[in-house]
Amino acid sequence: MQLIDGKALANRIHEKVGKEVDELKQVRNIVPGLAVILVGDDPASHAYVKMKAKACEKVGFYSITHSMPDTISQDEIIATIEMMNNNPRIDGILVQLPLPRHIDANRILEVIDPRKDVDGFHPFNVGKLTAGLDGFVPCTPLGVMHMLEAYGIDPKGMDVCVVGASNIVGKPMASLLLNANATVTITHIFTKDLKAHTSKADMVIVGVGVPGLIKEDMVKEGAIVIDIGINRLESGALVGDVDFANVSKKCSYITPVPGGVGPMTIAMLLDNTLKSAKKR
Ligand code: NAD
């Protein structure tokens, strides 16, 4: 079994992005800029935004966080996004999800200029991904594809089972794999027999939010297992959706939690923002 080290890979991407930022500053006087919109006081969202701001600082980006109370109106959020759409220093706009219930997240995401949509959630970029065209791709599934490539794993022709079908994780993951010529099965909460699908797959990619959902008897010998889940247990420990201790014995490759897909998500956010800045 080989462990896929997302942290080490993410650090290498941070270094590469940092060098390109220096070059961009010197040659074109451009400093990539990221604006983050954070609504409410969800502790996990605050922690993610802090990590993103720190990563921006590390690679030399300009970054601003617009923190808003959860009593804010939808129109006020839209006005802030429009301001960022028109701000020439900003190359990427990110709205930290989830948003409070009285806000229509789909409406908010549609307001972001697709050219600054570094999270890849705007319908324009979703369509591009589905059609296999160049656009912004959601950071988490994009990070998974980078990990596979870095470890010489080509999904072409593989039977891949994606567990979880959200717009930010499972669906874009499935599109990327299909574009890479894998045979993809997408499963979710209403799937009748999850094990029947996962146990046939050459690769299982899970992003659900249920600790230990994927057990040893659900994967075949030598399978590749990618764990996107992030769950905080009552003990305070951070775990994924895979029963790592037992599943890892059967795998050819597996990602740990923490230190797997998580750090790659932030690395891809930096890479997407840099890509946008280069198009200024
Ligand atoms: P979500 O709640 O929007 O979607 C969950 C998906 O899992 C749904 O499609 C649902 O049908 C499916 N599901 C739920 N229970 C299931 C079950 N028992 N069997 C099969 N499918 C089931 O969640 P999300 O935003 O997609 O996040 C999923 C997980 O990924 C969470 O743990 C989240 O923290 C994590 N996540 C990690 C990163 C990262 O950077 N590593 C980024 C985003 C999300």
Short mmCIF file of C-alpha atoms and ligand atoms in Angstrom, two decimals:
data_model
loop_
_atom_site.label_atom_id
_atom_site.label_comp_id
_atom_site.label_asym_id
_atom_site.label_seq_id
_atom_site.Cartn_x
_atom_site.Cartn_y
_atom_site.Cartn_z
CA MET A 1 0.00 0.00 0.00
CA GLN A 2 1.25 3.45 -0.87
CA LEU A 3 0.08 6.53 0.97
CA ILE A 4 -0.73 9.51 -1.25
CA ASP A 5 0.87 12.47 0.50
CA GLY A 6 -1.35 15.45 -0.30
CA LYS A 7 0.46 17.73 2.10
CA ALA A 8 3.85 17.28 0.43
CA LEU A 9 2.34 17.66 -3.01
CA ALA A 10 0.44 20.79 -1.94
CA ASN A 11 3.65 22.30 -0.57
CA ARG A 12 5.35 21.75 -3.93
CA ILE A 13 2.42 23.52 -5.66
CA HIS A 14 2.65 26.44 -3.19
CA GLU A 15 6.34 26.82 -4.09
CA LYS A 16 5.60 26.72 -7.83
CA VAL A 17 2.79 29.28 -7.46
CA GLY A 18 5.03 31.51 -5.28
CA LYS A 19 7.74 31.54 -7.98
CA GLU A 20 5.23 32.37 -10.70
CA VAL A 21 3.81 35.19 -8.58
CA ASP A 22 7.31 36.69 -8.25
CA GLU A 23 7.72 36.51 -12.01
CA LEU A 24 4.31 38.02 -12.67
CA LYS A 25 5.15 40.91 -10.32
CA GLN A 26 8.49 41.56 -11.97
CA VAL A 27 7.50 41.17 -15.60
CA ARG A 28 3.92 42.51 -15.66
CA ASN A 29 3.55 44.28 -12.32
CA ILE A 30 0.60 42.03 -11.44
CA VAL A 31 -0.15 40.82 -7.91
CA PRO A 32 -2.86 38.11 -8.00
CA GLY A 33 -5.81 39.04 -5.77
CA LEU A 34 -8.40 36.85 -4.05
CA ALA A 35 -11.58 38.11 -2.34
CA VAL A 36 -13.34 35.83 0.11
CA ILE A 37 -16.91 36.42 1.26
CA LEU A 38 -17.66 34.89 4.63
CA VAL A 39 -21.19 35.07 6.05
CA GLY A 40 -22.11 34.08 9.60
CA ASP A 41 -20.07 32.52 12.37
CA ASP A 42 -19.79 28.83 11.47
CA PRO A 43 -16.48 27.81 13.13
CA ALA A 44 -15.47 25.40 10.32
CA SER A 45 -16.03 28.10 7.67
CA HIS A 46 -13.98 30.58 9.71
CA ALA A 47 -11.17 28.02 10.03
CA TYR A 48 -11.17 27.32 6.26
CA VAL A 49 -11.15 31.02 5.39
CA LYS A 50 -8.26 31.61 7.77
CA MET A 51 -6.28 28.79 6.13
CA LYS A 52 -7.01 30.21 2.68
CA ALA A 53 -5.90 33.73 3.71
CA LYS A 54 -2.70 32.31 5.20
CA ALA A 55 -1.94 30.36 2.01
CA CYS A 56 -2.50 33.54 -0.05
CA GLU A 57 -0.06 35.42 2.12
CA LYS A 58 2.52 32.64 1.81
CA VAL A 59 2.58 32.80 -2.00
CA GLY A 60 2.45 36.61 -2.19
CA PHE A 61 -1.17 37.16 -3.25
CA TYR A 62 -3.23 40.17 -2.28
CA SER A 63 -6.24 38.89 -0.36
CA ILE A 64 -9.25 40.39 1.38
CA THR A 65 -11.96 38.76 3.45
CA HIS A 66 -15.40 40.36 3.60
CA SER A 67 -16.86 39.03 6.87
CA MET A 68 -20.59 39.60 7.22
CA PRO A 69 -23.09 38.79 10.00
CA ASP A 70 -25.68 36.09 9.25
CA THR A 71 -28.39 38.77 9.44
CA ILE A 72 -27.09 40.30 6.22
CA SER A 73 -29.49 40.52 3.28
CA GLN A 74 -29.01 38.75 -0.02
CA ASP A 75 -28.87 42.11 -1.81
CA GLU A 76 -26.00 43.28 0.37
CA ILE A 77 -23.99 40.15 -0.44
CA ILE A 78 -24.76 40.63 -4.14
CA ALA A 79 -23.61 44.26 -3.95
CA THR A 80 -20.28 43.16 -2.42
CA ILE A 81 -19.76 40.54 -5.13
CA GLU A 82 -20.50 43.12 -7.83
CA MET A 83 -17.95 45.45 -6.25
CA MET A 84 -15.38 42.63 -6.42
CA ASN A 85 -16.37 41.82 -10.02
CA ASN A 86 -15.42 45.41 -10.89
CA ASN A 87 -12.28 45.60 -8.76
CA PRO A 88 -9.25 45.30 -11.06
CA ARG A 89 -7.03 44.08 -8.19
CA ILE A 90 -9.25 41.03 -7.68
CA ASP A 91 -8.74 37.97 -9.89
CA GLY A 92 -10.69 35.44 -7.85
CA ILE A 93 -13.92 35.64 -5.84
CA LEU A 94 -14.92 32.93 -3.43
CA VAL A 95 -18.10 32.70 -1.39
CA GLN A 96 -17.52 30.38 1.55
CA LEU A 97 -20.32 27.81 1.74
CA PRO A 98 -22.66 27.01 3.40
CA LEU A 99 -24.61 30.28 3.45
CA PRO A 100 -27.37 31.02 6.00
CA ARG A 101 -30.78 29.57 5.08
CA HIS A 102 -32.38 32.88 4.09
CA ILE A 103 -29.80 33.32 1.33
CA ASP A 104 -30.24 31.59 -2.03
CA ALA A 105 -26.75 30.18 -2.64
CA ASN A 106 -27.44 29.45 -6.32
CA ARG A 107 -28.46 33.07 -6.92
CA ILE A 108 -25.30 34.30 -5.13
CA LEU A 109 -22.98 32.03 -7.12
CA GLU A 110 -24.54 33.24 -10.38
CA VAL A 111 -23.55 36.83 -9.61
CA ILE A 112 -19.83 36.04 -9.58
CA ASP A 113 -18.12 37.01 -12.84
CA PRO A 114 -17.33 33.58 -14.42
CA ARG A 115 -13.83 34.90 -15.25
CA LYS A 116 -13.22 35.36 -11.49
CA ASP A 117 -15.04 32.20 -10.41
CA VAL A 118 -11.99 30.41 -8.96
CA ASP A 119 -14.20 27.89 -7.11
CA GLY A 120 -15.75 26.82 -10.43
CA PHE A 121 -19.32 26.81 -9.07
CA HIS A 122 -20.85 29.27 -11.58
CA PRO A 123 -23.19 27.47 -14.04
CA PHE A 124 -21.02 28.79 -16.91
CA ASN A 125 -17.98 26.94 -15.57
CA VAL A 126 -20.06 23.89 -14.61
CA GLY A 127 -21.17 23.72 -18.26
CA LYS A 128 -17.60 24.09 -19.49
CA LEU A 129 -16.44 21.24 -17.27
CA THR A 130 -19.28 19.01 -18.45
CA ALA A 131 -18.39 19.76 -22.07
CA GLY A 132 -14.69 19.13 -21.41
CA LEU A 133 -13.77 22.76 -22.19
CA ASP A 134 -11.20 24.89 -20.39
CA GLY A 135 -12.72 26.84 -17.50
CA PHE A 136 -12.49 26.97 -13.72
CA VAL A 137 -12.82 23.56 -12.08
CA PRO A 138 -13.88 23.13 -8.42
CA CYS A 139 -10.75 22.94 -6.27
CA THR A 140 -11.38 19.69 -4.38
CA PRO A 141 -11.97 17.37 -7.37
CA LEU A 142 -9.25 19.22 -9.30
CA GLY A 143 -6.88 18.50 -6.41
CA VAL A 144 -7.76 14.80 -6.60
CA MET A 145 -6.91 14.72 -10.33
CA HIS A 146 -3.54 16.37 -9.59
CA MET A 147 -2.83 13.78 -6.91
CA LEU A 148 -3.58 10.92 -9.26
CA GLU A 149 -1.35 12.41 -11.93
CA ALA A 150 1.50 13.00 -9.48
CA TYR A 151 1.39 9.33 -8.47
CA GLY A 152 1.24 8.09 -12.08
CA ILE A 153 -2.37 6.89 -11.77
CA ASP A 154 -4.24 7.22 -15.07
CA PRO A 155 -8.02 6.79 -14.66
CA LYS A 156 -8.42 5.97 -18.40
CA GLY A 157 -10.43 2.75 -18.74
CA MET A 158 -10.72 2.28 -14.97
CA ASP A 159 -14.01 1.51 -13.24
CA VAL A 160 -14.34 4.36 -10.76
CA CYS A 161 -17.05 4.62 -8.12
CA VAL A 162 -17.69 8.15 -6.83
CA VAL A 163 -19.57 8.13 -3.52
CA GLY A 164 -21.42 11.43 -2.89
CA ALA A 165 -23.02 13.54 -5.60
CA SER A 166 -22.93 17.16 -4.40
CA ASN A 167 -22.39 20.05 -6.81
CA ILE A 168 -19.07 20.93 -5.17
CA VAL A 169 -17.53 17.47 -4.78
CA GLY A 170 -19.14 14.38 -6.32
CA LYS A 171 -20.61 15.74 -9.56
CA PRO A 172 -17.53 17.70 -10.73
CA MET A 173 -15.35 14.75 -9.65
CA ALA A 174 -17.40 12.45 -11.88
CA SER A 175 -17.17 14.91 -14.81
CA LEU A 176 -13.39 15.14 -14.53
CA LEU A 177 -13.06 11.35 -14.43
CA LEU A 178 -15.37 10.94 -17.40
CA ASN A 179 -13.33 13.54 -19.30
CA ALA A 180 -10.27 11.43 -18.41
CA ASN A 181 -11.98 8.39 -20.02
CA ALA A 182 -12.82 6.46 -16.86
CA THR A 183 -16.06 4.47 -16.56
CA VAL A 184 -17.81 6.30 -13.77
CA THR A 185 -20.54 5.22 -11.36
CA ILE A 186 -21.98 7.95 -9.14
CA THR A 187 -23.58 6.85 -5.88
CA HIS A 188 -25.39 8.80 -3.17
CA ILE A 189 -27.72 8.55 -0.19
CA PHE A 190 -30.48 6.90 -2.28
CA THR A 191 -28.23 4.26 -3.85
CA LYS A 192 -29.81 0.86 -3.09
CA ASP A 193 -26.67 -1.19 -2.54
CA LEU A 194 -23.57 0.94 -2.11
CA LYS A 195 -21.27 -2.02 -1.52
CA ALA A 196 -22.30 -3.64 -4.82
CA HIS A 197 -20.85 -0.59 -6.60
CA THR A 198 -17.78 0.16 -4.50
CA SER A 199 -16.58 -3.45 -4.33
CA LYS A 200 -16.40 -3.73 -8.14
CA ALA A 201 -14.43 -0.51 -8.61
CA ASP A 202 -10.73 -0.15 -9.43
CA MET A 203 -10.90 3.21 -7.68
CA VAL A 204 -13.30 4.49 -5.00
CA ILE A 205 -13.53 8.25 -4.41
CA VAL A 206 -15.66 9.21 -1.44
CA GLY A 207 -16.89 12.65 -0.35
CA VAL A 208 -19.94 12.23 1.85
CA GLY A 209 -19.37 13.38 5.44
CA VAL A 210 -20.02 10.06 7.21
CA PRO A 211 -17.06 8.82 9.28
CA GLY A 212 -16.05 5.23 8.47
CA LEU A 213 -18.69 4.77 5.75
CA ILE A 214 -16.31 2.83 3.49
CA LYS A 215 -15.30 -0.42 5.19
CA GLU A 216 -12.81 -3.12 4.32
CA ASP A 217 -15.42 -5.46 2.77
CA MET A 218 -16.59 -2.67 0.44
CA VAL A 219 -13.39 -2.36 -1.60
CA LYS A 220 -11.64 -4.91 -3.75
CA GLU A 221 -8.06 -6.06 -3.19
CA GLY A 222 -5.61 -3.56 -4.74
CA ALA A 223 -8.15 -0.77 -5.19
CA ILE A 224 -7.20 2.90 -5.10
CA VAL A 225 -9.11 4.78 -2.38
CA ILE A 226 -9.39 8.56 -2.26
CA ASP A 227 -11.01 10.01 0.86
CA ILE A 228 -12.42 13.52 0.48
CA GLY A 229 -14.50 13.46 3.67
CA ILE A 230 -13.61 15.68 6.61
CA ASN A 231 -15.36 14.86 9.88
CA ARG A 232 -14.62 16.19 13.35
CA LEU A 233 -15.32 13.50 15.98
CA GLU A 234 -16.49 14.35 19.50
CA SER A 235 -12.99 13.50 20.70
CA GLY A 236 -11.74 16.36 18.51
CA ALA A 237 -10.02 13.99 16.05
CA LEU A 238 -10.29 14.70 12.32
CA VAL A 239 -11.25 11.68 10.20
CA GLY A 240 -12.41 10.97 6.67
CA ASP A 241 -15.22 8.81 5.30
CA VAL A 242 -13.03 5.71 5.05
CA ASP A 243 -12.22 3.24 7.82
CA PHE A 244 -8.55 3.93 7.17
CA ALA A 245 -6.98 1.38 9.53
CA ASN A 246 -8.73 -1.57 7.87
CA VAL A 247 -9.26 -0.38 4.31
CA SER A 248 -5.60 0.64 3.89
CA LYS A 249 -4.55 -3.01 4.28
CA LYS A 250 -6.33 -3.89 1.04
CA CYS A 251 -5.47 -0.88 -1.13
CA SER A 252 -2.75 -0.18 -3.63
CA TYR A 253 -3.01 3.56 -2.87
CA ILE A 254 -4.92 5.52 -0.25
CA THR A 255 -5.13 9.15 0.92
CA PRO A 256 -4.96 9.96 4.64
CA VAL A 257 -7.20 12.41 6.53
CA PRO A 258 -5.79 14.85 7.48
CA GLY A 259 -2.93 15.40 5.03
CA GLY A 260 -4.62 14.07 1.88
CA VAL A 261 -7.16 15.87 -0.26
CA GLY A 262 -7.62 18.83 2.16
CA PRO A 263 -4.29 20.58 1.53
CA MET A 264 -4.68 19.98 -2.22
CA THR A 265 -7.97 21.92 -2.22
CA ILE A 266 -6.20 25.06 -1.03
CA ALA A 267 -3.30 24.51 -3.43
CA MET A 268 -5.81 24.36 -6.32
CA LEU A 269 -7.48 27.56 -5.14
CA LEU A 270 -4.11 29.31 -5.40
CA ASP A 271 -3.48 27.75 -8.82
CA ASN A 272 -6.92 28.82 -10.12
CA THR A 273 -6.40 32.38 -8.84
CA LEU A 274 -2.98 32.53 -10.50
CA LYS A 275 -4.52 31.24 -13.76
CA SER A 276 -7.08 34.05 -13.59
CA ALA A 277 -4.42 36.70 -12.83
CA LYS A 278 -2.37 35.59 -15.84
CA LYS A 279 -5.39 36.36 -18.04
CA ARG A 280 -5.64 39.97 -16.83
P1 NAD B 1 -23.10 17.38 0.91
O1 NAD B 1 -23.82 17.16 2.18
O2 NAD B 1 -23.46 18.53 0.04
O3 NAD B 1 -23.25 16.07 0.00
C1 NAD B 1 -23.08 14.81 0.54
C2 NAD B 1 -23.32 13.76 -0.53
O4 NAD B 1 -23.13 12.48 0.07
C3 NAD B 1 -24.75 13.76 -1.10
O5 NAD B 1 -24.71 13.52 -2.48
C4 NAD B 1 -25.43 12.59 -0.37
O6 NAD B 1 -26.44 11.98 -1.18
C5 NAD B 1 -24.26 11.66 -0.16
N1 NAD B 1 -24.44 10.78 1.00
C6 NAD B 1 -24.78 11.13 2.27
N2 NAD B 1 -24.84 10.03 3.07
C7 NAD B 1 -24.55 8.98 2.28
C8 NAD B 1 -24.47 7.59 2.51
N3 NAD B 1 -24.71 7.07 3.71
N4 NAD B 1 -24.13 6.80 1.47
C9 NAD B 1 -23.88 7.30 0.24
N5 NAD B 1 -23.94 8.61 -0.03
C10 NAD B 1 -24.28 9.44 0.97
O7 NAD B 1 -21.56 17.40 1.29
P2 NAD B 1 -20.28 17.97 0.49
O8 NAD B 1 -20.24 19.44 0.61
O9 NAD B 1 -20.22 17.35 -0.86
O10 NAD B 1 -19.11 17.36 1.38
C11 NAD B 1 -18.93 15.98 1.51
C12 NAD B 1 -17.75 15.71 2.42
O11 NAD B 1 -16.57 16.20 1.80
C13 NAD B 1 -17.82 16.39 3.79
O12 NAD B 1 -17.21 15.55 4.75
C14 NAD B 1 -16.98 17.62 3.61
O13 NAD B 1 -16.42 18.09 4.82
C15 NAD B 1 -15.92 17.10 2.69
N6 NAD B 1 -15.24 18.12 1.88
C16 NAD B 1 -13.90 18.09 1.89
C17 NAD B 1 -13.20 19.00 1.13
C18 NAD B 1 -11.70 18.91 1.14
O14 NAD B 1 -11.05 19.89 0.89
N7 NAD B 1 -11.13 17.75 1.41
C19 NAD B 1 -13.87 19.97 0.40
C20 NAD B 1 -15.27 19.96 0.38
C21 NAD B 1 -15.95 19.02 1.14
#
